[in-house]
XYZ file of N, CA and C in Angstrom:
597
model
N 14.603 10.704 6.410
C 16.294 10.851 6.883
C 16.718 11.636 5.348
N 17.666 12.051 5.409
C 17.936 12.583 4.097
C 18.648 11.849 3.130
N 19.447 12.122 2.167
C 20.002 11.348 0.908
C 21.340 10.548 1.994
N 21.498 9.213 1.762
C 22.645 8.501 1.690
C 23.795 8.981 1.192
N 24.797 8.952 2.166
C 26.012 9.345 1.698
C 26.679 8.178 0.644
N 27.733 9.100 -0.468
C 28.437 8.387 -1.140
C 28.767 6.982 -0.607
N 28.875 5.911 -1.621
C 29.623 5.032 -1.138
C 28.649 3.925 -0.593
N 27.364 4.461 -0.179
C 26.440 3.437 0.215
C 25.907 2.505 -0.646
N 25.877 1.130 -0.056
C 25.765 -0.012 -1.080
C 24.059 -0.046 -1.517
N 23.871 -0.149 -2.680
C 22.286 -0.632 -3.048
C 22.522 -2.002 -3.668
N 21.469 -2.948 -3.437
C 21.378 -3.698 -3.691
C 20.076 -3.746 -4.395
N 19.985 -4.756 -5.707
C 19.045 -4.845 -6.173
C 18.640 -6.281 -6.524
N 17.235 -6.605 -6.218
C 16.894 -8.004 -6.067
C 15.719 -7.991 -7.279
N 15.565 -8.723 -8.469
C 14.679 -8.942 -9.391
C 13.725 -9.810 -8.526
N 12.151 -9.389 -8.987
C 11.335 -10.016 -8.458
C 10.384 -10.220 -9.418
N 9.565 -11.397 -9.297
C 8.565 -12.001 -10.184
C 7.274 -10.912 -10.031
N 6.085 -11.817 -11.004
C 5.029 -10.732 -11.071
C 4.267 -10.539 -9.676
N 4.514 -11.702 -8.601
C 3.963 -11.837 -7.665
C 4.836 -11.336 -6.685
N 5.895 -10.436 -6.895
C 6.530 -9.894 -6.049
C 7.488 -10.996 -5.323
N 7.978 -11.713 -5.975
C 8.780 -12.784 -4.910
C 10.204 -12.940 -5.941
N 11.051 -13.188 -4.729
C 12.549 -13.127 -5.553
C 12.661 -13.992 -6.476
N 13.335 -13.584 -7.442
C 13.857 -14.502 -8.676
C 14.828 -15.410 -8.015
N 15.752 -14.893 -7.577
C 17.051 -15.140 -6.792
C 18.130 -14.776 -7.551
N 17.687 -13.731 -8.240
C 19.047 -13.009 -9.369
C 19.136 -11.404 -8.281
N 20.234 -10.912 -8.339
C 20.319 -9.541 -7.583
C 21.511 -9.107 -8.013
N 21.790 -7.785 -7.622
C 22.938 -6.966 -8.347
C 22.950 -5.757 -7.048
N 24.738 -5.488 -7.424
C 25.049 -4.519 -6.395
C 25.426 -3.252 -7.230
N 25.264 -2.269 -6.822
C 25.883 -0.776 -7.086
C 25.849 0.090 -5.723
N 26.628 1.415 -5.782
C 26.652 1.936 -4.668
C 25.734 3.507 -5.236
N 25.990 4.175 -3.988
C 25.524 5.574 -4.370
C 26.587 6.322 -4.877
N 26.172 7.254 -5.733
C 27.770 7.688 -6.496
C 27.794 9.480 -6.265
N 26.923 10.106 -5.355
C 26.921 11.720 -4.973
C 26.332 11.978 -3.830
N 26.778 13.170 -3.448
C 25.607 13.699 -2.217
C 24.103 13.722 -2.388
N 23.603 14.037 -3.392
C 22.225 13.759 -3.360
C 21.516 12.131 -3.558
N 22.733 11.368 -3.318
C 21.894 9.787 -3.444
C 21.455 9.053 -4.580
N 22.521 9.538 -5.591
C 22.249 9.247 -7.059
C 23.003 7.713 -7.124
N 22.369 6.924 -7.821
C 23.160 5.386 -8.328
C 22.149 4.810 -9.789
N 22.931 4.414 -10.065
C 22.657 3.585 -11.683
C 22.314 2.354 -11.790
N 21.600 2.313 -12.606
C 21.121 0.232 -12.914
C 21.189 0.289 -14.354
N 22.361 0.952 -15.044
C 22.372 0.851 -16.236
C 22.616 -0.420 -16.751
N 23.725 -0.980 -16.107
C 24.197 -2.468 -16.653
C 23.339 -3.437 -16.371
N 22.428 -3.679 -15.561
C 21.888 -4.570 -15.002
C 20.964 -5.157 -16.276
N 20.865 -6.376 -16.381
C 20.322 -7.146 -17.307
C 18.741 -7.910 -16.596
N 17.630 -7.211 -16.463
C 16.926 -7.863 -15.711
C 15.528 -8.886 -16.531
N 15.094 -9.670 -16.296
C 14.409 -10.237 -16.817
C 12.761 -10.014 -16.168
N 12.381 -9.314 -15.530
C 11.544 -9.069 -15.003
C 10.960 -7.472 -14.923
N 10.112 -6.766 -14.714
C 10.048 -5.213 -14.343
C 9.765 -4.702 -13.276
N 10.190 -6.216 -12.312
C 9.527 -5.826 -10.814
C 11.312 -5.897 -10.420
N 11.264 -4.947 -9.187
C 12.552 -4.954 -8.571
C 12.200 -4.799 -7.390
N 13.167 -5.084 -6.011
C 13.109 -4.877 -4.916
C 14.661 -4.070 -4.665
N 14.739 -2.783 -4.062
C 16.330 -1.969 -4.122
C 15.945 -1.611 -2.456
N 17.596 -1.918 -1.879
C 17.683 -2.131 -0.364
C 18.862 -1.357 -0.488
N 18.833 -0.033 0.082
C 19.969 0.940 0.243
C 20.631 0.846 1.780
N 21.919 0.441 2.135
C 22.546 0.335 3.434
C 23.561 1.305 3.490
N 23.654 2.402 4.485
C 24.544 3.634 4.942
C 24.293 4.244 5.734
N 25.151 5.075 5.656
C 25.239 6.775 6.428
C 24.203 7.376 5.550
N 23.651 8.210 6.442
C 22.876 9.488 5.560
C 23.100 10.668 6.430
N 22.161 11.447 5.636
C 22.431 13.357 6.017
C 21.198 13.359 7.145
N 21.318 13.895 8.296
C 20.095 13.972 9.036
C 19.691 15.389 8.829
N 18.443 15.627 8.450
C 17.727 16.791 8.232
C 17.237 17.641 9.282
N 17.336 16.926 10.543
C 17.070 17.639 11.637
C 18.087 18.412 12.522
N 19.089 17.396 12.371
C 20.083 18.034 13.598
C 21.359 18.312 12.160
N 21.094 18.304 11.021
C 22.072 18.945 10.370
C 23.545 18.202 9.955
N 23.696 16.864 10.786
C 24.551 16.275 10.815
C 24.708 15.001 9.979
N 25.627 14.187 9.666
C 25.783 12.757 9.099
C 25.381 11.835 10.286
N 25.022 10.770 9.756
C 24.228 9.793 10.619
C 25.809 9.296 11.506
N 25.567 8.650 12.799
C 26.409 7.826 13.319
C 26.644 6.508 13.183
N 25.297 6.021 12.827
C 25.764 4.134 12.379
C 24.698 4.244 11.014
N 25.100 3.170 10.492
C 24.061 3.009 9.218
C 22.775 2.083 9.545
N 21.740 2.502 8.456
C 20.219 2.190 8.477
C 20.222 1.463 6.908
N 19.321 0.798 6.800
C 18.732 0.301 5.798
C 17.221 0.618 5.274
N 16.996 0.934 4.156
C 15.856 1.221 3.652
C 15.583 0.348 2.473
N 13.912 0.358 2.116
C 13.742 -0.453 1.016
C 12.774 0.063 0.022
N 12.590 -0.513 -1.208
C 11.957 -0.058 -2.032
C 11.482 -1.000 -3.103
N 10.132 -1.201 -3.481
C 9.562 -2.090 -4.537
C 9.622 -1.239 -5.534
N 9.625 -1.513 -7.022
C 9.405 -0.731 -7.896
C 8.972 -1.594 -9.184
N 8.282 -1.048 -10.391
C 8.074 -1.422 -11.549
C 8.776 -0.309 -12.396
N 9.840 -1.185 -13.047
C 10.812 -0.196 -13.418
C 10.570 -0.234 -15.401
N 9.376 -0.786 -15.954
C 9.195 -0.346 -17.164
C 9.106 0.743 -17.753
N 8.619 1.912 -17.234
C 8.631 3.099 -17.375
C 9.040 4.137 -16.591
N 9.721 3.398 -15.416
C 10.730 4.482 -14.650
C 11.981 4.440 -15.356
N 13.042 5.840 -15.107
C 13.896 5.569 -15.519
C 14.683 6.155 -14.378
N 13.924 6.612 -13.102
C 14.587 7.155 -12.021
C 13.654 6.406 -10.756
N 14.388 5.987 -9.630
C 14.062 5.520 -8.624
C 14.565 5.992 -7.539
N 13.707 6.213 -6.674
C 14.282 7.044 -5.423
C 13.638 5.961 -4.013
N 14.809 5.752 -3.233
C 14.276 4.973 -2.168
C 14.550 5.726 -0.685
N 13.122 5.805 -0.231
C 13.306 6.558 1.002
C 12.239 5.882 1.870
N 11.614 6.777 3.091
C 10.971 6.288 4.056
C 9.723 6.012 3.540
N 9.137 6.918 2.670
C 7.852 6.299 2.250
C 7.765 5.226 1.765
N 8.996 4.678 0.535
C 8.956 3.460 -0.038
C 9.236 2.173 0.976
N 9.831 2.613 2.123
C 10.141 1.369 3.012
C 9.004 1.150 3.753
N 8.259 2.098 4.145
C 7.065 2.122 4.874
C 5.727 1.539 4.149
N 5.799 1.505 2.850
C 4.564 0.971 2.004
C 4.819 -0.452 1.727
N 6.229 -1.006 1.694
C 6.694 -2.323 0.958
C 5.882 -3.457 1.367
N 5.960 -3.608 2.740
C 5.003 -5.061 3.318
C 3.442 -4.628 2.745
N 2.807 -3.430 3.054
C 1.522 -3.339 2.846
C 1.187 -3.379 1.000
N 2.023 -2.883 0.450
C 1.826 -3.349 -1.277
C 1.952 -4.842 -1.445
N 2.597 -5.504 -0.819
C 2.536 -6.948 -1.235
C 1.389 -7.416 -0.661
N 1.095 -7.124 0.947
C -0.304 -7.463 1.046
C -1.245 -7.273 0.836
N -1.152 -6.277 -0.009
C -2.775 -5.679 -0.857
C -2.884 -6.640 -2.035
N -1.817 -6.862 -2.620
C -1.982 -7.912 -4.358
C -1.982 -9.238 -3.662
N -1.506 -9.248 -2.441
C -1.737 -11.035 -2.291
C -3.121 -11.381 -1.403
N -3.463 -10.589 -0.824
C -4.244 -10.562 -0.157
C -5.927 -10.320 -0.696
N -5.780 -8.776 -1.287
C -6.763 -8.314 -1.717
C -6.879 -8.458 -3.193
N -5.798 -9.115 -3.927
C -5.877 -9.189 -5.448
C -5.722 -7.776 -5.945
N -4.953 -6.998 -5.699
C -5.128 -5.677 -6.124
C -3.910 -5.718 -7.248
N -4.025 -4.973 -8.379
C -2.849 -4.474 -8.964
C -1.816 -4.038 -8.539
N -0.221 -3.849 -8.989
C 0.744 -3.385 -8.320
C 0.419 -1.995 -8.062
N -0.006 -1.260 -9.555
C 0.072 0.002 -9.202
C -1.352 0.433 -8.392
N -2.687 -0.049 -8.280
C -3.469 0.417 -7.203
C -2.834 -0.111 -5.900
N -2.317 -1.270 -5.348
C -1.667 -1.652 -4.278
C -0.602 0.132 -3.787
N 0.294 0.125 -4.846
C 1.050 1.331 -4.580
C 0.491 2.570 -4.274
N -0.855 2.745 -5.095
C -1.434 3.830 -4.574
C -2.228 3.616 -3.440
N -3.027 2.943 -2.970
C -3.495 2.730 -1.657
C -2.524 2.897 -0.584
N -1.349 2.266 -0.426
C -0.585 1.909 0.540
C -0.062 3.315 0.558
N 0.383 4.495 -0.267
C 1.138 5.390 -0.156
C -0.279 6.218 0.609
N -1.431 6.602 -0.038
C -2.442 7.178 0.761
C -2.624 6.838 2.055
N -2.828 5.550 2.453
C -2.893 5.278 3.660
C -1.721 5.748 4.442
N -0.325 5.866 4.135
C 0.737 6.656 4.770
C 0.375 7.955 5.347
N 0.169 8.706 3.766
C -0.390 9.713 4.232
C -1.353 10.277 5.137
N -2.240 9.471 5.148
C -3.448 10.087 5.923
C -2.760 9.862 7.696
N -1.993 8.585 7.954
C -1.226 8.399 9.206
C -0.004 9.627 9.444
N 0.063 10.291 8.690
C 0.970 11.250 9.128
C 0.241 12.685 8.849
N -1.258 12.606 8.993
C -1.864 13.966 9.185
C -1.737 14.846 7.521
N -1.406 13.983 6.359
C -1.474 14.746 5.215
C -2.785 15.322 5.037
N -3.021 16.449 4.411
C -4.270 16.716 4.161
C -4.428 16.515 2.602
N -3.716 16.090 1.794
C -3.563 15.927 0.354
C -3.730 14.331 -0.256
N -3.799 13.966 -1.443
C -3.649 12.471 -1.665
C -2.590 12.536 -2.544
N -1.819 11.395 -2.588
C -0.266 11.692 -3.343
C -0.695 11.694 -4.867
N 0.353 12.600 -5.361
C 0.118 13.032 -6.860
C 1.002 12.044 -7.528
N 2.034 11.393 -7.102
C 2.803 10.401 -7.666
C 2.899 9.245 -6.648
N 3.989 7.755 -7.065
C 4.454 7.050 -6.307
C 5.709 6.874 -5.805
N 5.834 6.438 -4.668
C 6.818 7.062 -3.627
C 8.310 6.908 -4.424
N 8.654 5.837 -5.243
C 9.826 5.911 -5.651
C 10.060 7.142 -6.490
N 9.109 8.094 -6.983
C 9.584 8.901 -7.920
C 9.202 10.298 -7.075
N 9.476 10.379 -5.754
C 9.174 11.291 -4.437
C 10.613 11.352 -4.192
N 11.161 12.824 -4.431
C 12.650 13.187 -3.914
C 12.585 14.444 -3.167
N 13.876 13.995 -2.258
C 13.690 15.442 -1.424
C 14.536 16.867 -2.164
N 15.179 16.347 -3.138
C 15.566 17.260 -3.957
C 14.368 17.890 -5.133
N 13.362 17.616 -5.030
C 12.339 18.007 -6.294
C 11.971 19.271 -6.030
N 11.990 19.446 -4.654
C 11.439 20.990 -4.133
C 10.048 20.876 -4.944
N 9.078 20.041 -4.523
C 7.729 20.490 -4.464
C 6.833 19.786 -3.506
N 5.523 19.834 -3.516
C 4.614 19.273 -2.660
C 5.084 18.040 -2.025
N 5.399 17.052 -2.868
C 5.627 15.804 -2.526
C 7.339 15.522 -1.886
N 8.037 16.469 -2.206
C 9.493 16.576 -1.534
C 9.253 17.224 -0.139
N 8.110 17.911 0.055
C 8.111 18.602 1.222
C 7.272 17.586 2.452
N 6.392 16.991 1.622
C 5.378 16.035 2.540
C 6.482 14.550 2.935
N 7.685 14.468 2.017
C 8.797 13.370 2.377
C 9.773 13.860 3.560
N 9.718 15.417 3.461
C 10.904 15.967 4.452
C 10.136 15.866 5.241
N 8.643 16.454 5.794
C 7.924 16.402 6.792
C 7.873 15.257 7.530
N 7.451 13.966 6.970
C 7.328 12.760 7.319
C 8.821 12.208 8.130
N 9.732 12.561 7.039
C 11.350 11.974 7.580
C 11.875 12.753 8.560
N 11.289 14.353 8.849
C 11.526 14.740 9.889
C 11.056 14.407 10.895
N 9.666 14.043 11.087
C 8.759 13.558 12.034
C 9.394 12.175 12.775
N 9.661 11.383 11.810
C 10.568 10.045 12.262
C 11.922 10.142 13.154
N 12.506 11.077 12.339
C 13.756 11.447 13.499
C 13.695 12.349 14.817
N 12.630 12.840 14.809
C 12.351 13.867 16.032
C 11.685 12.677 17.071
N 10.779 11.623 16.791
C 10.599 10.586 17.584
C 11.467 9.508 18.162
N 12.017 9.420 16.879
C 13.637 8.808 17.600
C 14.500 9.311 18.604
N 14.344 10.588 17.946
C 15.385 11.586 18.952
C 16.704 10.939 18.134
N 16.833 11.020 16.622
C 17.907 11.068 15.859
C 18.637 9.992 16.514
N 18.331 9.115 17.055
C 19.179 7.704 17.649
C 18.766 6.569 16.278
N 19.913 6.139 15.385
C 19.396 5.538 14.161
C 18.774 3.788 14.489
N 19.336 3.319 16.163
C 18.907 2.218 16.328
C 17.370 2.460 16.854
N 16.929 3.422 17.334
C 15.849 3.689 17.631
C 14.733 4.077 16.349
N 15.340 4.816 15.127
C 14.789 4.687 13.932
C 14.315 3.381 13.236
N 15.558 2.682 13.360
C 15.178 1.283 12.610
C 14.257 0.471 12.867
N 13.895 0.663 14.741
C 12.883 -0.122 15.161
C 11.848 0.498 15.164
N 11.758 1.689 14.955
C 10.131 2.877 14.619
C 9.680 2.507 12.873
N 10.800 2.661 12.209
C 10.392 2.095 10.703
C 9.821 0.465 10.709
N 10.235 -0.321 11.527
C 9.838 -1.592 11.462
C 8.517 -1.890 12.104
N 8.435 -1.171 13.194
C 7.050 -1.073 13.902
C 5.976 -0.660 12.721
N 5.961 0.647 12.448
C 5.181 1.260 11.719
C 5.013 0.607 10.225
N 6.073 0.109 9.580
C 5.698 -0.821 8.795
C 4.864 -1.915 8.388
N 4.821 -3.076 10.231
C 4.522 -4.213 10.241
C 3.089 -3.861 10.665
N 2.948 -2.494 11.124
C 1.161 -2.085 11.751
C 0.266 -1.615 10.490
N 1.031 -1.259 9.402
C 0.343 -0.788 8.300
C -0.120 -2.026 7.165
N 0.843 -3.203 7.681
C 0.780 -4.716 6.548
C -0.567 -4.746 6.488
N -1.336 -5.450 7.417
C -2.650 -5.806 7.152
C -4.060 -5.077 7.115
N -3.853 -3.665 7.677
C -5.283 -3.150 6.957
C -4.890 -1.650 6.813
N -3.413 -1.119 6.526
C -3.269 0.399 6.044
C -3.385 1.129 7.538
N -3.545 0.724 8.707
C -3.709 1.826 9.960
C -2.371 1.422 10.830
N -2.028 2.424 11.747
C -1.216 2.515 12.656
C -2.056 2.611 14.225
N -1.470 2.122 15.140
C -2.078 1.614 16.369
C -1.945 3.529 16.946
N -3.109 3.768 17.758
C -3.409 5.249 18.199
C -2.342 5.751 18.923
N -1.606 5.037 19.553
C -0.427 5.693 20.602
C 0.790 6.166 19.329
N 1.044 5.511 18.600
C 1.864 5.706 17.668
C 1.523 7.276 17.094
N 0.013 7.068 16.524
C -0.488 8.239 15.997
C -0.443 9.340 16.445
N -0.621 9.606 17.864
C -0.711 10.641 18.959
C 1.202 10.841 18.858
N 2.279 9.885 18.855
C 3.666 10.320 18.963
C 3.613 11.302 17.278
N 3.088 10.690 16.469
C 3.639 11.492 15.117
C 3.214 12.860 14.997
N 1.928 12.755 15.852
C 1.104 14.279 15.495
C 2.099 15.493 16.799
N 2.597 15.019 17.789
C 3.011 15.587 18.540
C 4.740 15.901 17.921
N 4.739 14.850 17.103
C 6.534 15.234 16.576
C 6.324 16.058 15.688
N 5.246 15.886 14.965
C 4.869 17.064 13.261
C 4.681 18.469 13.916
N 3.914 18.660 15.167
C 3.576 19.848 15.679
C 5.237 20.177 16.558
N 5.645 19.670 16.615
C 7.166 20.487 17.668
C 8.320 20.651 16.395
N 8.034 19.977 15.152
C 8.988 20.473 14.102
C 9.179 21.966 13.941
N 10.471 22.585 13.785
C 10.755 23.638 13.710
C 10.579 23.819 11.730
């Protein structure tokens, strides 16, 4: 899906090194039509955060604003990141990253890289990710932007641009990926058909 509209609510939850909530949270909002927001005034005791964005968004398949709101999440290490994006990639990988860290004892960066690679594979992307999900933006006009656009449009296509169906689809895909990084075959076929049907 395209950028959230101005005024959409961004909630930042501080996480500890095991990615569990510390109980501290902050709110801000989307400031422009590109989906920008600022975390400048937040004093965090940890480098790890979960971001949750709720609002209306621009639908890149039909060219209209959504008729209802959705929520997308991201987890990020803000140590060296001055810019964080919340998108369908960051949302789909969130539970998988936590699973890889807790069950497989991967580091945060290892878990992030593996989870995004598995998502790319699930959506028939032929290349490996060259960055992390929270650094991918539709507005950067590079290969990762194009991949995000294709995945986002495919999801909108499968859900027929129905926001309730899109929310359910994102939840099903995220849960499917959690344990083994794979999605069930019927969903893979739906993704393939959706990608092939995009103009």
